[in-house]
CSV table of C-alpha atoms in Angstrom, one decimal:
chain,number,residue,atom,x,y,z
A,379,UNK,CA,-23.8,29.0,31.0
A,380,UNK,CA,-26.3,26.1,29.8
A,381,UNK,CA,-29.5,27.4,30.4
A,382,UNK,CA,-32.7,24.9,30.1
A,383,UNK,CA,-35.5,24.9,28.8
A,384,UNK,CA,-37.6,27.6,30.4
A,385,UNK,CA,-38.7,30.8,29.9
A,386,UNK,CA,-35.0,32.7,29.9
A,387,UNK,CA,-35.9,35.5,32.2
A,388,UNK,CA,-37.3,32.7,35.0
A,389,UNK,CA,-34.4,31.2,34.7
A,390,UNK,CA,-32.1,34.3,35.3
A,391,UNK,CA,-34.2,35.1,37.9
A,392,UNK,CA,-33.7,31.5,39.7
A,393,UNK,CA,-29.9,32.3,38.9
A,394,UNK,CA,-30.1,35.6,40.3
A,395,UNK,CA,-32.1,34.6,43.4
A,396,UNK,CA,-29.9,31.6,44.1
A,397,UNK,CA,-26.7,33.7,44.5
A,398,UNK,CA,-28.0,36.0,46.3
A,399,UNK,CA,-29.2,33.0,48.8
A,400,UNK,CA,-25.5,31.8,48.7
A,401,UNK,CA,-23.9,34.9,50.0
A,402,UNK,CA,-22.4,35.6,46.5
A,403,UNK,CA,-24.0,39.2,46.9
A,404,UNK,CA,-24.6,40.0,50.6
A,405,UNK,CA,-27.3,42.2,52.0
A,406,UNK,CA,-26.5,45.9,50.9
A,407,UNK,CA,-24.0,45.0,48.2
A,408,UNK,CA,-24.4,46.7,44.5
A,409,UNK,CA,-24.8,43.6,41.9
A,410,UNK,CA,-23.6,43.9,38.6
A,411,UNK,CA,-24.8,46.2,35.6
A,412,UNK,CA,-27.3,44.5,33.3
A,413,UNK,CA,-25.3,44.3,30.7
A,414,UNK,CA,-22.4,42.8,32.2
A,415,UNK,CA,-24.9,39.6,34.1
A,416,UNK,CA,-26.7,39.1,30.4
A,417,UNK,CA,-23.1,38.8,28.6
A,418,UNK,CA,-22.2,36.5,31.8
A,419,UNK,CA,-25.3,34.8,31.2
A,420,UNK,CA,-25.4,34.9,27.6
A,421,UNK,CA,-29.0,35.9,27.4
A,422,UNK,CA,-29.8,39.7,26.3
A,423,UNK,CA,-30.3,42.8,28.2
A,424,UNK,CA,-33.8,43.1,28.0
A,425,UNK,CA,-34.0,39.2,29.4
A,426,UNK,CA,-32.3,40.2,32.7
A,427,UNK,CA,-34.2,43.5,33.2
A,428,UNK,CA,-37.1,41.2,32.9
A,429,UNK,CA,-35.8,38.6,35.2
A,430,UNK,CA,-34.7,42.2,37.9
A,431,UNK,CA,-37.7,43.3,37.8
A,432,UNK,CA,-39.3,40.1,39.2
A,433,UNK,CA,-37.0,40.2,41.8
A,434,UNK,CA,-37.7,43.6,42.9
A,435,UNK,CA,-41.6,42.5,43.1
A,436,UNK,CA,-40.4,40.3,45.4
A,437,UNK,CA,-38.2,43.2,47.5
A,438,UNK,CA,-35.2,41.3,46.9
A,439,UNK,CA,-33.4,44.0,45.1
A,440,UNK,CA,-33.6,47.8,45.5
A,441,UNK,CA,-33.3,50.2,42.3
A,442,UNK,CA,-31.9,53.5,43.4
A,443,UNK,CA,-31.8,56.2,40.8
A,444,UNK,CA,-28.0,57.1,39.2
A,445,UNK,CA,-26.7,54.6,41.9
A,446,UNK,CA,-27.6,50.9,40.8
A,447,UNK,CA,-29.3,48.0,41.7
A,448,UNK,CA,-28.4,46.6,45.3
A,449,UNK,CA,-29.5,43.7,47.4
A,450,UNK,CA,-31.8,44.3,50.1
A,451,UNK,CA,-31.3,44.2,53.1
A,452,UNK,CA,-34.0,44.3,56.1
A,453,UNK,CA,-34.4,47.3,58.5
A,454,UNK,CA,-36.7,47.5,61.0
A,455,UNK,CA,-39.1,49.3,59.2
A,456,UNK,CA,-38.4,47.3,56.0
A,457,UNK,CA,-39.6,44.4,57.9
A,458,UNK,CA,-42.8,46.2,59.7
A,459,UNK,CA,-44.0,47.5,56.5
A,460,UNK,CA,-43.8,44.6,54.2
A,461,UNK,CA,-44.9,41.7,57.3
A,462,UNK,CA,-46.9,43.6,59.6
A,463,UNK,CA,-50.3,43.9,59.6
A,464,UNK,CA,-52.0,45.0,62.4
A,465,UNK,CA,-54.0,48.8,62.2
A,466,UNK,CA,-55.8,50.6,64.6
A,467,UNK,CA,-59.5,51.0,63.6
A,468,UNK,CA,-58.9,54.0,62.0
A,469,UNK,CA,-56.2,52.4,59.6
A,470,UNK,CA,-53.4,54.2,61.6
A,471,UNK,CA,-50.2,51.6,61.4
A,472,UNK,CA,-48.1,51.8,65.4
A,473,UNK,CA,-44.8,50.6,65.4
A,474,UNK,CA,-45.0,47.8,68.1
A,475,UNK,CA,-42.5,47.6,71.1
A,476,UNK,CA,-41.8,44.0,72.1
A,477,UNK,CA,-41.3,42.4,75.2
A,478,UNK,CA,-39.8,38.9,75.4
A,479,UNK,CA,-41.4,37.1,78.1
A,480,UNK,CA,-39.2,33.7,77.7
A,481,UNK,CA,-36.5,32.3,75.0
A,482,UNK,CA,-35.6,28.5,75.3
A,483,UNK,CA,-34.1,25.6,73.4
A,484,UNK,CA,-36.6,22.7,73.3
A,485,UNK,CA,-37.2,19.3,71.8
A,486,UNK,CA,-39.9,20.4,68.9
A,487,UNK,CA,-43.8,20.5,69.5
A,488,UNK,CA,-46.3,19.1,67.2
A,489,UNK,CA,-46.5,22.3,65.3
A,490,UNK,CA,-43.0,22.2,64.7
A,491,UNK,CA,-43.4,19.8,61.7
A,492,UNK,CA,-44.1,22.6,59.6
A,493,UNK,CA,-40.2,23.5,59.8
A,494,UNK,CA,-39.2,20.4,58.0
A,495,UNK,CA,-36.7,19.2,61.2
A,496,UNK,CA,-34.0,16.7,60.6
A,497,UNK,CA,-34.1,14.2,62.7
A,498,UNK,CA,-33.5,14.7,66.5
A,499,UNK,CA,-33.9,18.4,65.6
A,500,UNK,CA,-34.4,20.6,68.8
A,501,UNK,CA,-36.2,24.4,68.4
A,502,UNK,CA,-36.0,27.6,69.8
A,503,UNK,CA,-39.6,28.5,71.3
A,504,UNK,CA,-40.0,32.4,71.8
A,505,UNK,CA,-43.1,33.8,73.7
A,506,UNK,CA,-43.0,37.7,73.9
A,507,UNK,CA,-45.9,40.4,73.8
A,508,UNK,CA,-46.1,43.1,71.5
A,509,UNK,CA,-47.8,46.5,72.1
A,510,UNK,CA,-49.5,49.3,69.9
A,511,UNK,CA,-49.2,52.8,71.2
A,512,UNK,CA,-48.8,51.7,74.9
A,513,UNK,CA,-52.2,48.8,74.4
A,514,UNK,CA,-50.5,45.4,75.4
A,515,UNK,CA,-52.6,43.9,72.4
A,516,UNK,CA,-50.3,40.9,70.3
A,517,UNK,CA,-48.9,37.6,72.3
A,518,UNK,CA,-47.2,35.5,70.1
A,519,UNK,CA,-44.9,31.6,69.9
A,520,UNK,CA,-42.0,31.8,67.7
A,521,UNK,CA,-40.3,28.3,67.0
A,522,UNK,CA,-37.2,28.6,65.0
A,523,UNK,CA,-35.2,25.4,63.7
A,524,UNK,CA,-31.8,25.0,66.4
A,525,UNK,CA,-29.5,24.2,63.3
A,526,UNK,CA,-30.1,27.4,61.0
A,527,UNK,CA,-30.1,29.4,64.6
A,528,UNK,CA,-27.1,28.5,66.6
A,529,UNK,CA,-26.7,29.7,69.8
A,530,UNK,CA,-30.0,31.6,69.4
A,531,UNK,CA,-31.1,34.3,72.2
A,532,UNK,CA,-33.2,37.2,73.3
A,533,UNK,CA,-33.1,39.3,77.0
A,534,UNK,CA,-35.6,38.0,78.7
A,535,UNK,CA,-37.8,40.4,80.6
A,536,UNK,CA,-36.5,43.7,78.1
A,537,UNK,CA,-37.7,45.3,75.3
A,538,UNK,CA,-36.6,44.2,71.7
A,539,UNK,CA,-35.6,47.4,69.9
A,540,UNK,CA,-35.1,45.3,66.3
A,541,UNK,CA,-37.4,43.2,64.7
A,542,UNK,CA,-36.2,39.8,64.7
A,543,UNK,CA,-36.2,39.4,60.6
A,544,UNK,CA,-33.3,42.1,61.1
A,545,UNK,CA,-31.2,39.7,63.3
A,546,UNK,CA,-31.9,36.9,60.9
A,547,UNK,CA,-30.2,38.4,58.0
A,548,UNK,CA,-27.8,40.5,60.2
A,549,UNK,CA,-26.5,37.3,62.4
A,550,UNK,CA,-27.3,34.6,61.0
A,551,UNK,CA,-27.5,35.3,57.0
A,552,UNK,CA,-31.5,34.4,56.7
A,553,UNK,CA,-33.3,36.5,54.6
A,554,UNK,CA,-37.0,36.0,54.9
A,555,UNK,CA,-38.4,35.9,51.6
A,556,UNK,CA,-41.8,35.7,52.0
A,557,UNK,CA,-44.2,34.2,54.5
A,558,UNK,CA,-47.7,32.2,54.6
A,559,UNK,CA,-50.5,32.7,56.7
A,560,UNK,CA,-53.6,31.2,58.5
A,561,UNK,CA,-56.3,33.0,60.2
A,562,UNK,CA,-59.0,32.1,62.4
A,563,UNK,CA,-60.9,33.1,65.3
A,564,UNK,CA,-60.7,31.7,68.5
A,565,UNK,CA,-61.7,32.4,72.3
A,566,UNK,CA,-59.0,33.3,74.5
A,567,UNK,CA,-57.1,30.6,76.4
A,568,UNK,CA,-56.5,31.0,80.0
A,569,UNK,CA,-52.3,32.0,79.0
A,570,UNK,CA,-53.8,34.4,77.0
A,571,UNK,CA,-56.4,35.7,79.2
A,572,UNK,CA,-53.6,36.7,81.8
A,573,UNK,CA,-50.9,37.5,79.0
A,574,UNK,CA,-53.0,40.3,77.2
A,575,UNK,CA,-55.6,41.5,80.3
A,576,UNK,CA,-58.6,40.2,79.1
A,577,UNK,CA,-61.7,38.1,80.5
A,578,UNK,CA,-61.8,34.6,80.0
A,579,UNK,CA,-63.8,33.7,76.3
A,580,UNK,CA,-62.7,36.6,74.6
A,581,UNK,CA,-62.2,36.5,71.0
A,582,UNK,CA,-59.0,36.9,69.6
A,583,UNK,CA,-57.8,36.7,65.6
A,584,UNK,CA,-55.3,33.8,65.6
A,585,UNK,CA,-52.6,34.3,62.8
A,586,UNK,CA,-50.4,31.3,61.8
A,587,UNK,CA,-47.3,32.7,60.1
A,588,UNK,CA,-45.0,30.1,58.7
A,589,UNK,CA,-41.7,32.0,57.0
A,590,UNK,CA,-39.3,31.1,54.2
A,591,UNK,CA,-36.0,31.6,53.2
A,592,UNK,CA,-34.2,32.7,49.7
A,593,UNK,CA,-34.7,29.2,48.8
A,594,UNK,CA,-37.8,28.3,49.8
A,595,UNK,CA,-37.0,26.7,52.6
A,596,UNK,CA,-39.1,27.3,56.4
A,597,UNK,CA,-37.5,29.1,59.0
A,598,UNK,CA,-40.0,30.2,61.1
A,599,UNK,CA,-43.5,28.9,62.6
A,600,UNK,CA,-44.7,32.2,64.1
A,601,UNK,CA,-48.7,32.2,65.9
A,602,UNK,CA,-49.6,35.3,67.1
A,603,UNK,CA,-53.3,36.3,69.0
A,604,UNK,CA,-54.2,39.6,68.5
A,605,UNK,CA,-57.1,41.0,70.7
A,606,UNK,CA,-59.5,42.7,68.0
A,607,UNK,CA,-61.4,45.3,69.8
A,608,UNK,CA,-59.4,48.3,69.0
A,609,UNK,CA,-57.3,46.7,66.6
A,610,UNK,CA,-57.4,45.3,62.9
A,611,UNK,CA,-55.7,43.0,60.7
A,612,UNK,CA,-54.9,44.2,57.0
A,613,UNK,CA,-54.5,42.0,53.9
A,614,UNK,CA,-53.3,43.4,50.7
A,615,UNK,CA,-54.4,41.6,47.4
A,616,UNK,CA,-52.2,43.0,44.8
């Protein structure tokens, strides 16, 4: 294969990566040896271990000891661990239970332009409330682009028991790679005031979340207000 001129292992990486975005090696499935990618390749051994091990920074790959090297694939607590942030304030981590409180199919908001639409593009707009240890603490917006989720739909009114980066990858064949987000303070609008129980003016941490597939494209403009008092928001700097 005519590889150009880059650094080798980036560019087995970007290989790598890219089948994996094309379904060539699903979620869960066990990808080649190393040597048998570098002779594909024709780079060495040490290259691809290189260009593996940048992947599994990235959590795209799981190494499992006398087993191999598989794809990875999101579980709910896969999902919570690596793109959820929110502690009590003694640093405790809650798994949060999820409520949806609507699910519709709407011509896209202004904040929509983040996801890149096509033309004429309509969105799915999710509002659901999320809960730490019984506190009714999270609301957040999901918009998700109509054409990469079809037929899109959560139970209104019920509790989610998946997170929805599972039903992404499980349904749909999304994989969220990674995800960038904005924070700010702001006082709590009147929605919120009577989503979360709180008085009117009460500051919340606002946290714009804007997710991206395998190949870099956005699938997902999440805003979420989390009410502070009792709970915090972590960021790791690695």
């Amino acid at each position: 294969m005519n590889l150009e001129r880059r650094p080798l292992y980036a560019q087995t990486e970007e290989i790598l990566t890219r089948r994996i975005a094309e379904g060539a090696w699903a979620p869960g499935a066990l990808i080649p040896a190393e040597p048998e990618i570098a002779q594909e390749l024709g780079v060495s051994p040490g290259t691809v271990r290189k260009a593996l091990d940048a992947l599994e920074r990235r959590r795209l790959i799981e190494r499992r000891q006398g087993r191999g090297t598989f794809v990875a694939a999101h579980t709910t607590e896969r999902a919570l661990f690596h793109f959820f942030r929110i502690l009590d304030r003694a640093g405790r981590r809650h798994e949060p239970t999820s409520l949806v409180l609507s699910c519709r199919t709407v011509a896209p908001p202004p904040d929509a332009a983040a996801l890149d639409l096509a033309p004429g593009e309509s969105v799915h707009e999710i509002e659901r409330l999320r809960a730490l240890d019984g506190e009714t603490v999270i609301l957040e917006r999901i918009l998700l682009p109509e054409a990469r989720f079809p037929g899109f739909a959560l139970p209104v009114g019920q509790d989610m028991s998946e997170e929805l980066y599972v039903l992404f990858q499980r349904d749909y064949g999304v994989t969220i790679a990674r995800a960038e987000e904005r924070i700010a303070a702001v006082a709590a609008t009147e929605a919120q005031v009577r989503a979360l129980g709180l008085e009117p003016g009460t500051p919340l941490l606002e946290i714009a979340r804007i997710a991206f597939d395998l190949a870099g494209r956005p699938v997902e403009h999440r805003v979420a207000w989390l009410d502070t008092r009792r709970h915090i928001y972590l960021s790791r700097l690695d």
